[in-house]
CSV table of C-alpha atoms and ligand atoms in Angstrom, one decimal:
chain,number,residue,atom,x,y,z
Y,669,MET,CA,0.0,0.0,0.0
Y,670,LYS,CA,1.1,3.5,-0.7
Y,671,ALA,CA,0.3,6.7,1.1
Y,672,ILE,CA,-0.1,10.3,0.1
Y,673,VAL,CA,0.7,13.0,2.6
Y,674,LEU,CA,-0.8,16.4,2.0
Y,675,CYS,CA,1.6,19.3,2.7
Y,676,ALA,CA,0.6,21.9,0.1
Y,677,GLY,CA,-1.2,24.2,2.7
Y,678,ARG,CA,0.3,27.7,3.0
Y,679,GLY,CA,0.4,27.9,6.8
Y,680,THR,CA,-0.8,31.5,6.9
Y,681,ARG,CA,-1.9,31.2,10.5
Y,682,LEU,CA,1.7,30.3,11.5
Y,683,ARG,CA,3.3,33.4,10.0
Y,684,PRO,CA,6.0,34.7,10.4
Y,685,LEU,CA,7.5,31.2,10.9
Y,686,THR,CA,6.0,30.0,7.6
Y,687,HIS,CA,7.7,32.8,5.7
Y,688,THR,CA,10.9,30.8,6.0
Y,689,SER,CA,9.8,27.2,6.4
Y,690,ALA,CA,6.8,25.0,5.6
Y,691,LYS,CA,4.5,24.7,8.6
Y,692,HIS,CA,4.8,20.9,8.6
Y,693,LEU,CA,8.5,21.3,9.3
Y,694,ILE,CA,8.2,23.4,12.5
Y,695,PRO,CA,9.8,21.3,15.2
Y,696,VAL,CA,7.9,19.9,18.1
Y,697,ALA,CA,10.2,18.5,20.8
Y,698,ASN,CA,13.0,19.3,18.3
Y,699,LYS,CA,11.6,17.1,15.6
Y,700,ALA,CA,9.6,18.4,12.6
Y,701,VAL,CA,5.9,17.8,13.0
Y,702,LEU,CA,5.8,15.9,9.7
Y,703,THR,CA,8.5,13.5,10.8
Y,704,TYR,CA,6.2,12.1,13.5
Y,705,SER,CA,3.6,11.3,10.9
Y,706,LEU,CA,6.0,9.8,8.4
Y,707,GLU,CA,7.4,7.5,11.1
Y,708,ALA,CA,3.9,6.5,12.1
Y,709,ILE,CA,3.0,5.7,8.4
Y,710,LYS,CA,6.2,3.6,8.2
Y,711,ARG,CA,5.2,1.7,11.4
Y,712,ALA,CA,1.9,0.9,9.7
Y,713,GLY,CA,3.9,-1.0,7.1
Y,714,ILE,CA,3.8,1.7,4.3
Y,715,ASP,CA,7.0,2.9,2.9
Y,716,GLU,CA,6.1,4.5,-0.4
Y,717,ILE,CA,4.9,8.0,0.1
Y,718,GLY,CA,3.8,10.7,-2.3
Y,719,LEU,CA,4.3,14.1,-0.6
Y,720,ILE,CA,2.0,16.7,-2.1
Y,721,VAL,CA,3.7,20.1,-1.9
Y,722,ASN,CA,3.3,23.5,-3.4
Y,723,PRO,CA,5.8,25.5,-5.6
Y,724,SER,CA,7.0,27.6,-2.7
Y,725,ASN,CA,7.6,24.9,-0.1
Y,726,ILE,CA,8.9,22.0,-2.3
Y,727,GLU,CA,12.5,22.8,-1.7
Y,728,ASP,CA,12.0,22.9,2.2
Y,729,PHE,CA,10.8,19.3,2.1
Y,730,LYS,CA,13.5,18.1,-0.4
Y,731,ARG,CA,16.2,19.6,1.9
Y,732,GLU,CA,14.7,17.9,5.0
Y,733,TYR,CA,13.8,14.4,3.5
Y,734,GLY,CA,15.4,14.1,0.1
Y,735,SER,CA,14.4,10.7,-1.3
Y,736,GLY,CA,13.3,9.6,2.2
Y,737,GLU,CA,16.2,7.2,2.8
Y,738,SER,CA,17.1,8.4,6.2
Y,739,LEU,CA,13.6,7.4,7.4
Y,740,GLY,CA,13.6,4.1,5.5
Y,741,LEU,CA,11.0,5.5,3.0
Y,742,ARG,CA,10.7,6.2,-0.7
Y,743,ILE,CA,9.4,9.7,-1.1
Y,744,GLU,CA,8.1,11.1,-4.3
Y,745,TYR,CA,7.2,14.8,-4.6
Y,746,ILE,CA,3.9,15.7,-6.2
Y,747,LEU,CA,3.4,19.3,-7.0
Y,748,GLN,CA,0.0,20.9,-6.4
Y,749,GLU,CA,0.4,24.2,-8.2
Y,750,GLU,CA,-2.7,25.9,-6.8
Y,751,PRO,CA,-4.7,25.4,-3.6
Y,752,LYS,CA,-7.6,23.6,-5.3
Y,753,GLY,CA,-8.5,21.3,-2.4
Y,754,LEU,CA,-7.9,17.9,-0.9
Y,755,ALA,CA,-9.8,16.0,-3.5
Y,756,HIS,CA,-7.8,17.8,-6.3
Y,757,ALA,CA,-4.6,16.7,-4.5
Y,758,VAL,CA,-5.8,13.1,-4.7
Y,759,ALA,CA,-6.8,13.5,-8.4
Y,760,ILE,CA,-3.3,14.7,-9.3
Y,761,SER,CA,-1.8,11.7,-7.4
Y,762,HIS,CA,-3.7,9.2,-9.5
Y,763,ASP,CA,-0.6,8.2,-11.6
Y,764,PHE,CA,1.5,7.8,-8.5
Y,765,LEU,CA,-1.2,5.7,-6.7
Y,766,GLY,CA,-2.4,3.5,-9.5
Y,767,GLU,CA,-5.5,1.5,-8.7
Y,768,GLU,CA,-4.4,0.0,-5.4
Y,769,SER,CA,-6.0,1.1,-2.1
Y,770,PHE,CA,-4.1,3.9,-0.3
Y,771,LEU,CA,-3.7,5.9,2.9
Y,772,MET,CA,-4.3,9.7,2.8
Y,773,TYR,CA,-2.9,11.8,5.6
Y,774,LEU,CA,-3.1,15.5,6.2
Y,775,GLY,CA,0.5,16.5,6.9
Y,776,ASP,CA,-0.1,18.9,9.8
Y,777,ASN,CA,-1.9,16.3,12.0
Y,778,LEU,CA,-0.4,14.7,15.0
Y,779,LEU,CA,-1.9,11.5,16.2
Y,780,GLU,CA,-1.2,9.5,19.4
Y,781,GLU,CA,-2.9,6.3,18.2
Y,782,GLU,CA,-0.9,3.9,15.9
Y,783,LEU,CA,-2.2,3.8,12.3
Y,784,LYS,CA,-1.6,0.1,12.0
Y,785,GLY,CA,-4.9,-1.0,13.6
Y,786,PHE,CA,-6.8,1.3,11.2
Y,787,VAL,CA,-5.0,0.0,8.1
Y,788,ASP,CA,-5.4,-3.7,9.1
Y,789,GLU,CA,-9.1,-3.2,9.9
Y,790,PHE,CA,-9.7,-1.6,6.5
Y,791,LEU,CA,-7.8,-4.3,4.6
Y,792,SER,CA,-10.0,-7.0,6.3
Y,793,ASN,CA,-13.5,-5.4,6.3
Y,794,GLY,CA,-13.8,-4.9,2.6
Y,795,SER,CA,-15.0,-1.3,2.8
Y,796,ASP,CA,-14.7,1.1,-0.1
Y,797,ALA,CA,-13.4,3.9,2.1
Y,798,SER,CA,-12.8,4.4,5.7
Y,799,ILE,CA,-12.2,7.6,7.8
Y,800,LEU,CA,-10.7,8.4,11.2
Y,801,LEU,CA,-13.0,10.3,13.4
Y,802,ALA,CA,-12.7,11.9,16.8
Y,803,PRO,CA,-15.2,13.7,19.0
Y,804,VAL,CA,-14.6,17.5,19.0
Y,805,GLU,CA,-16.1,20.5,20.9
Y,806,ASN,CA,-16.3,22.8,17.8
Y,807,PRO,CA,-17.9,20.6,15.0
Y,808,SER,CA,-18.5,23.6,12.7
Y,809,ARG,CA,-14.8,23.8,12.0
Y,810,PHE,CA,-14.4,20.3,10.6
Y,811,GLY,CA,-15.8,17.8,8.2
Y,812,ILE,CA,-18.5,16.0,10.4
Y,813,ALA,CA,-19.7,12.4,10.0
Y,814,THR,CA,-23.0,10.7,11.0
Y,815,LEU,CA,-22.8,7.0,11.8
Y,816,SER,CA,-25.4,4.2,11.9
Y,817,LYS,CA,-24.7,0.6,12.8
Y,818,GLY,CA,-21.0,1.0,12.2
Y,819,ARG,CA,-21.4,2.6,8.8
Y,820,VAL,CA,-21.0,6.2,7.8
Y,821,THR,CA,-24.4,7.5,6.5
Y,822,LYS,CA,-23.4,11.2,5.9
Y,823,VAL,CA,-20.4,13.5,5.8
Y,824,VAL,CA,-20.6,17.3,5.6
Y,825,GLU,CA,-17.8,19.8,5.4
Y,826,LYS,CA,-18.0,22.4,8.2
Y,827,PRO,CA,-21.7,22.2,8.8
Y,828,LYS,CA,-23.5,25.2,10.3
Y,829,LYS,CA,-25.9,22.8,12.1
Y,830,PRO,CA,-23.8,19.7,12.9
Y,831,GLU,CA,-25.6,16.4,13.3
Y,832,SER,CA,-22.9,15.0,15.4
Y,833,ASN,CA,-19.6,15.9,17.1
Y,834,LEU,CA,-17.5,13.3,15.2
Y,835,ALA,CA,-14.9,15.1,13.1
Y,836,LEU,CA,-12.8,13.8,10.2
Y,837,ILE,CA,-9.4,14.3,11.6
Y,838,GLY,CA,-7.6,14.1,8.3
Y,839,VAL,CA,-6.6,10.4,8.0
Y,840,TYR,CA,-8.4,8.4,5.3
Y,841,LEU,CA,-8.2,5.0,3.6
Y,842,PHE,CA,-9.5,4.7,0.1
Y,843,THR,CA,-10.0,2.2,-2.7
Y,844,ASN,CA,-9.9,3.4,-6.2
Y,845,LYS,CA,-13.7,4.2,-6.0
Y,846,ILE,CA,-12.7,7.6,-4.6
Y,847,PHE,CA,-11.6,8.7,-8.1
Y,848,GLU,CA,-15.2,8.2,-9.3
Y,849,GLY,CA,-16.3,10.4,-6.4
Y,850,ILE,CA,-13.8,13.1,-7.2
Y,851,GLU,CA,-14.8,13.1,-10.9
Y,852,ASN,CA,-18.4,13.8,-9.9
Y,853,ILE,CA,-18.1,16.7,-7.5
Y,854,LYS,CA,-18.0,20.5,-8.0
Y,855,PRO,CA,-15.8,23.0,-6.1
Y,856,SER,CA,-17.4,24.1,-2.7
Y,857,TRP,CA,-18.2,27.6,-1.6
Y,858,ARG,CA,-14.5,28.1,-0.8
Y,859,GLY,CA,-13.6,27.2,-4.3
Y,860,GLU,CA,-12.0,23.9,-3.4
Y,861,LEU,CA,-12.7,20.3,-4.4
Y,862,GLU,CA,-13.6,18.8,-1.0
Y,863,ILE,CA,-12.6,15.3,-0.2
Y,864,THR,CA,-15.6,15.2,2.1
Y,865,ASP,CA,-17.9,15.8,-0.9
Y,866,ALA,CA,-16.3,12.9,-2.8
Y,867,ILE,CA,-16.8,10.7,0.3
Y,868,GLU,CA,-20.5,11.8,0.5
Y,869,TYR,CA,-20.8,10.8,-3.2
Y,870,LEU,CA,-19.6,7.3,-2.4
Y,871,ILE,CA,-22.2,7.1,0.5
Y,872,GLU,CA,-25.0,8.3,-1.7
Y,873,HIS,CA,-24.1,5.8,-4.5
Y,874,GLY,CA,-24.3,2.8,-2.1
Y,875,TYR,CA,-20.6,2.3,-1.5
Y,876,ASN,CA,-19.6,1.0,2.0
Y,877,VAL,CA,-17.9,3.8,4.0
Y,878,THR,CA,-16.7,2.9,7.5
Y,879,ALA,CA,-15.2,4.7,10.3
Y,880,HIS,CA,-12.7,4.2,13.1
Y,881,ILE,CA,-13.0,6.5,16.1
Y,882,VAL,CA,-9.9,7.6,17.9
Y,883,TYR,CA,-10.0,8.5,21.6
Y,884,GLY,CA,-6.3,9.2,22.1
Y,885,TRP,CA,-5.1,12.8,21.5
Y,886,TRP,CA,-4.7,14.3,18.1
Y,887,LYS,CA,-3.9,17.8,17.0
Y,888,ASP,CA,-4.2,19.8,13.9
Y,889,THR,CA,-1.1,21.9,14.3
Y,890,GLY,CA,-2.4,24.9,12.3
Y,891,MET,CA,-2.0,27.6,14.9
Y,892,PRO,CA,0.8,28.6,17.3
Y,893,GLU,CA,-1.1,27.5,20.4
Y,894,ASP,CA,-1.7,24.1,18.7
Y,895,ILE,CA,2.1,23.7,18.2
Y,896,ILE,CA,2.8,24.6,21.8
Y,897,GLU,CA,0.2,22.1,23.0
Y,898,ALA,CA,1.6,19.4,20.7
Y,899,ASN,CA,5.0,20.2,22.2
Y,900,ARG,CA,3.6,19.5,25.7
Y,901,ARG,CA,2.0,16.3,24.6
Y,902,VAL,CA,5.2,14.9,23.0
Y,903,LEU,CA,7.4,16.0,25.9
Y,904,ILE,CA,5.1,14.3,28.4
Y,905,GLY,CA,5.7,11.0,26.5
Y,906,ILE,CA,9.5,11.1,26.9
Y,907,LYS,CA,10.3,8.4,29.3
Y,908,GLU,CA,14.0,8.7,29.8
Y,909,SER,CA,16.5,11.4,30.4
Y,910,PHE,CA,19.6,11.7,28.4
Y,911,ILE,CA,22.5,14.0,29.3
Y,912,GLY,CA,24.9,14.5,26.3
Y,913,GLY,CA,26.2,17.9,27.4
Y,914,SER,CA,27.9,19.2,30.5
Y,915,ILE,CA,26.2,20.4,33.7
Y,916,ASP,CA,28.1,22.4,36.3
Y,917,GLU,CA,27.8,21.7,40.0
Y,918,LYS,CA,25.7,24.8,40.6
Y,919,SER,CA,23.0,23.6,38.3
Y,920,LYS,CA,20.0,21.4,39.2
Y,921,ILE,CA,18.3,19.0,36.8
Y,922,GLU,CA,14.8,17.8,37.8
Y,923,GLY,CA,12.4,15.4,36.0
Y,924,THR,CA,12.9,14.0,32.5
Y,925,VAL,CA,15.4,16.1,30.6
Y,926,ILE,CA,17.2,15.6,27.3
Y,927,ILE,CA,20.3,17.6,26.8
Y,928,GLY,CA,22.1,17.2,23.4
Y,929,GLU,CA,25.8,16.8,22.8
Y,930,GLY,CA,28.0,19.9,23.3
Y,931,SER,CA,25.4,21.8,25.3
Y,932,GLN,CA,26.3,23.5,28.5
Y,933,ILE,CA,24.2,24.1,31.5
Y,934,VAL,CA,25.7,26.6,34.0
Y,935,SER,CA,24.2,27.9,37.2
Y,936,SER,CA,20.7,27.0,36.0
Y,937,VAL,CA,17.7,25.0,37.0
Y,938,ILE,CA,16.2,22.7,34.4
Y,939,ARG,CA,12.8,21.2,35.4
Y,940,GLY,CA,11.6,18.6,32.9
Y,941,PRO,CA,10.0,17.5,30.8
Y,942,VAL,CA,12.5,19.6,28.7
Y,943,ILE,CA,14.5,18.9,25.6
Y,944,ILE,CA,17.6,20.9,24.7
Y,945,GLY,CA,19.4,20.4,21.4
Y,946,LYS,CA,23.1,20.4,20.6
Y,947,LYS,CA,25.7,23.1,21.3
Y,948,SER,CA,23.3,25.3,23.3
Y,949,THR,CA,24.4,27.3,26.3
Y,950,ILE,CA,22.0,27.9,29.2
Y,951,GLU,CA,23.5,30.1,31.9
Y,952,ASN,CA,21.9,31.5,35.0
Y,953,CYS,CA,18.5,30.5,33.9
Y,954,TYR,CA,15.3,28.6,34.8
Y,955,VAL,CA,14.0,26.4,32.1
Y,956,GLY,CA,10.7,25.0,33.2
Y,957,PRO,CA,8.4,22.1,32.2
Y,958,PHE,CA,7.3,21.7,28.5
Y,959,THR,CA,10.1,23.6,26.9
Y,960,SER,CA,11.9,22.6,23.8
Y,961,ILE,CA,15.1,24.4,22.9
Y,962,GLY,CA,16.8,23.8,19.6
Y,963,ASP,CA,20.5,23.6,18.6
Y,964,ASN,CA,22.9,26.5,19.1
Y,965,VAL,CA,20.7,28.5,21.3
Y,966,ILE,CA,22.1,30.9,24.0
Y,967,LEU,CA,20.0,31.7,27.0
Y,968,ASN,CA,21.4,34.0,29.7
Y,969,ASN,CA,19.7,35.4,32.8
Y,970,CYS,CA,16.2,34.5,31.9
Y,971,GLU,CA,13.3,32.1,32.8
Y,972,VAL,CA,11.4,30.2,30.2
Y,973,GLU,CA,8.7,27.5,30.3
Y,974,ASN,CA,6.0,25.9,28.2
Y,975,SER,CA,7.7,27.3,25.1
Y,976,ILE,CA,9.5,26.4,21.9
Y,977,LEU,CA,12.8,28.1,21.0
Y,978,LEU,CA,14.1,27.2,17.6
Y,979,ARG,CA,17.8,27.0,16.7
Y,980,ASP,CA,20.4,29.8,16.7
Y,981,SER,CA,18.4,32.2,18.9
Y,982,HIS,CA,20.0,34.3,21.7
Y,983,ILE,CA,17.9,35.5,24.7
Y,984,SER,CA,19.4,37.4,27.6
Y,985,ASP,CA,18.6,39.4,30.7
Y,986,ILE,CA,14.8,39.2,30.5
Y,987,MET,CA,13.0,40.2,33.7
Y,988,MET,CA,9.8,38.4,33.1
Y,989,ARG,CA,9.3,34.7,32.6
Y,990,ILE,CA,8.8,33.7,28.9
Y,991,ASP,CA,5.7,31.4,28.7
Y,992,ALA,CA,3.6,29.9,26.0
Y,993,SER,CA,5.9,31.3,23.3
Y,994,LEU,CA,7.0,30.1,20.0
Y,995,ILE,CA,10.3,31.8,19.0
Y,996,GLY,CA,11.7,31.2,15.5
Y,997,ARG,CA,15.3,30.8,14.3
Y,998,ASN,CA,18.0,33.4,14.8
Y,999,VAL,CA,15.8,35.6,17.0
Y,1000,ARG,CA,17.5,38.1,19.4
Y,1001,ILE,CA,15.8,39.3,22.6
Y,1002,ARG,CA,17.7,41.1,25.2
Y,1003,GLY,CA,17.0,43.2,28.3
Y,1004,THR,CA,18.9,46.5,28.5
Y,1005,HIS,CA,19.2,49.5,31.0
Y,1006,SER,CA,19.7,52.0,28.3
Y,1007,LYS,CA,17.4,55.0,27.9
Y,1008,PRO,CA,14.8,55.7,26.8
Y,1009,ALA,CA,13.2,52.9,28.9
Y,1010,ALA,CA,11.1,51.8,26.0
Y,1011,LEU,CA,10.1,48.7,24.1
Y,1012,LYS,CA,12.3,48.4,21.1
Y,1013,VAL,CA,11.4,45.7,18.6
Y,1014,ILE,CA,12.1,44.6,15.1
Y,1015,LEU,CA,9.3,42.2,14.4
Y,1016,GLY,CA,8.7,40.5,11.0
Y,1017,ASP,CA,5.5,40.6,9.1
Y,1018,TYR,CA,2.7,38.9,11.0
Y,1019,SER,CA,4.7,38.6,14.2
Y,1020,GLN,CA,2.8,38.6,17.5
Y,1021,ALA,CA,3.8,39.9,20.9
Y,1022,GLU,CA,2.0,40.2,24.2
Y,1023,ILE,CA,3.5,42.5,26.7
Y,1024,HIS,CA,2.5,42.2,30.3
Y,1025,MET,CA,1.1,45.6,31.6
Y,1026,ILE,CA,2.0,47.0,34.9
Y,1027,SER,CA,-1.2,47.7,36.9
Y,1028,PRO,CA,-2.1,51.4,37.3
H,2262,G1P,C1,-9.7,19.7,6.4
H,2262,G1P,C2,-10.9,18.8,5.9
H,2262,G1P,C3,-11.9,18.6,7.1
H,2262,G1P,C4,-11.2,18.0,8.3
H,2262,G1P,C5,-10.0,18.9,8.7
H,2262,G1P,C6,-9.1,18.2,9.8
H,2262,G1P,O1,-10.2,21.0,6.7
H,2262,G1P,O2,-11.5,19.5,4.8
H,2262,G1P,O3,-12.9,17.7,6.7
H,2262,G1P,O4,-12.1,17.9,9.3
H,2262,G1P,O5,-9.1,19.1,7.6
H,2262,G1P,O6,-8.1,19.0,10.2
H,2262,G1P,P1,-9.2,22.3,6.5
H,2262,G1P,O7,-8.2,22.2,7.6
H,2262,G1P,O8,-8.8,22.3,5.1
H,2262,G1P,O9,-10.2,23.4,6.9
């Protein structure tokens, strides 16, 4: 079986990070979001992957994965020139997929449950399509399914009046019947060919569409707060500490902590779960739970928790604790005593900052 992984989304809600990298490559616990999914697909026994990309992010993926060899995969890149929808992405992958059944995975999803059970169930139950569903609190933001006696009786994309709270989470298994569905649908109100409409076509034409409900956590990592939450979830799952760098006797390490080779911890408290990459220096700092720090980061005189700091950034002399923050590559933040005592920032397009106000 082959898989297609859809990574052509522009990631506008993650700007400015997505000005310089595809959103699927933003690291969570120091590993690209997409790598978790590719590894999960591999564990499900699938090693031929078509990565659907767009003209502006294709090189990011090629740089990160090349032909897929380092992950034990064979990756082919399929270019979706324009954002014409998920069903359009499937249609342009027809040559790559041939007529065999396949897995489709939306590349910005993170899923706790293994895919293998879902794939095995589909291969043995003879259904024409199967979808992964999860209960959600805000059904109007998703494709929503209605079930009856183990079969899917209806799917609607972002319904105004949802009939259930079971959302399509972005993992699908299809036989080649899906191509018939895609040929028979029209673009939706948002101008896209919706895969949900193609699945609804199958249901309406008597095909057998089944579902598998996941109760473990899953996350669509489309927004900064989703990435920070995914980071927390992944860090909680780290079972063992690994200390590759050096820690001086004035420092204290508590809980599960991973420190990469060549990193130095000086006069600091690191309270896990925390991951620190290679060649980073943490001096006179508190690094609290749920923090991921990339390679070659310098932290001096500051406190940070529940945050992601990407590689090559320098942060020093900050009075307030940094919390729930997503800090990109090569960022500089420093406290000063110089006058005027003002906020002085150079923020890229679409940056966001929240400054704590002193009570009047
Ligand atoms: C897409 C699908 C939707 C699904 C969602 C999951 O929506 O169209 O059915 O529930 O992914 O993340 P989009 O993220 O394109 O709005």
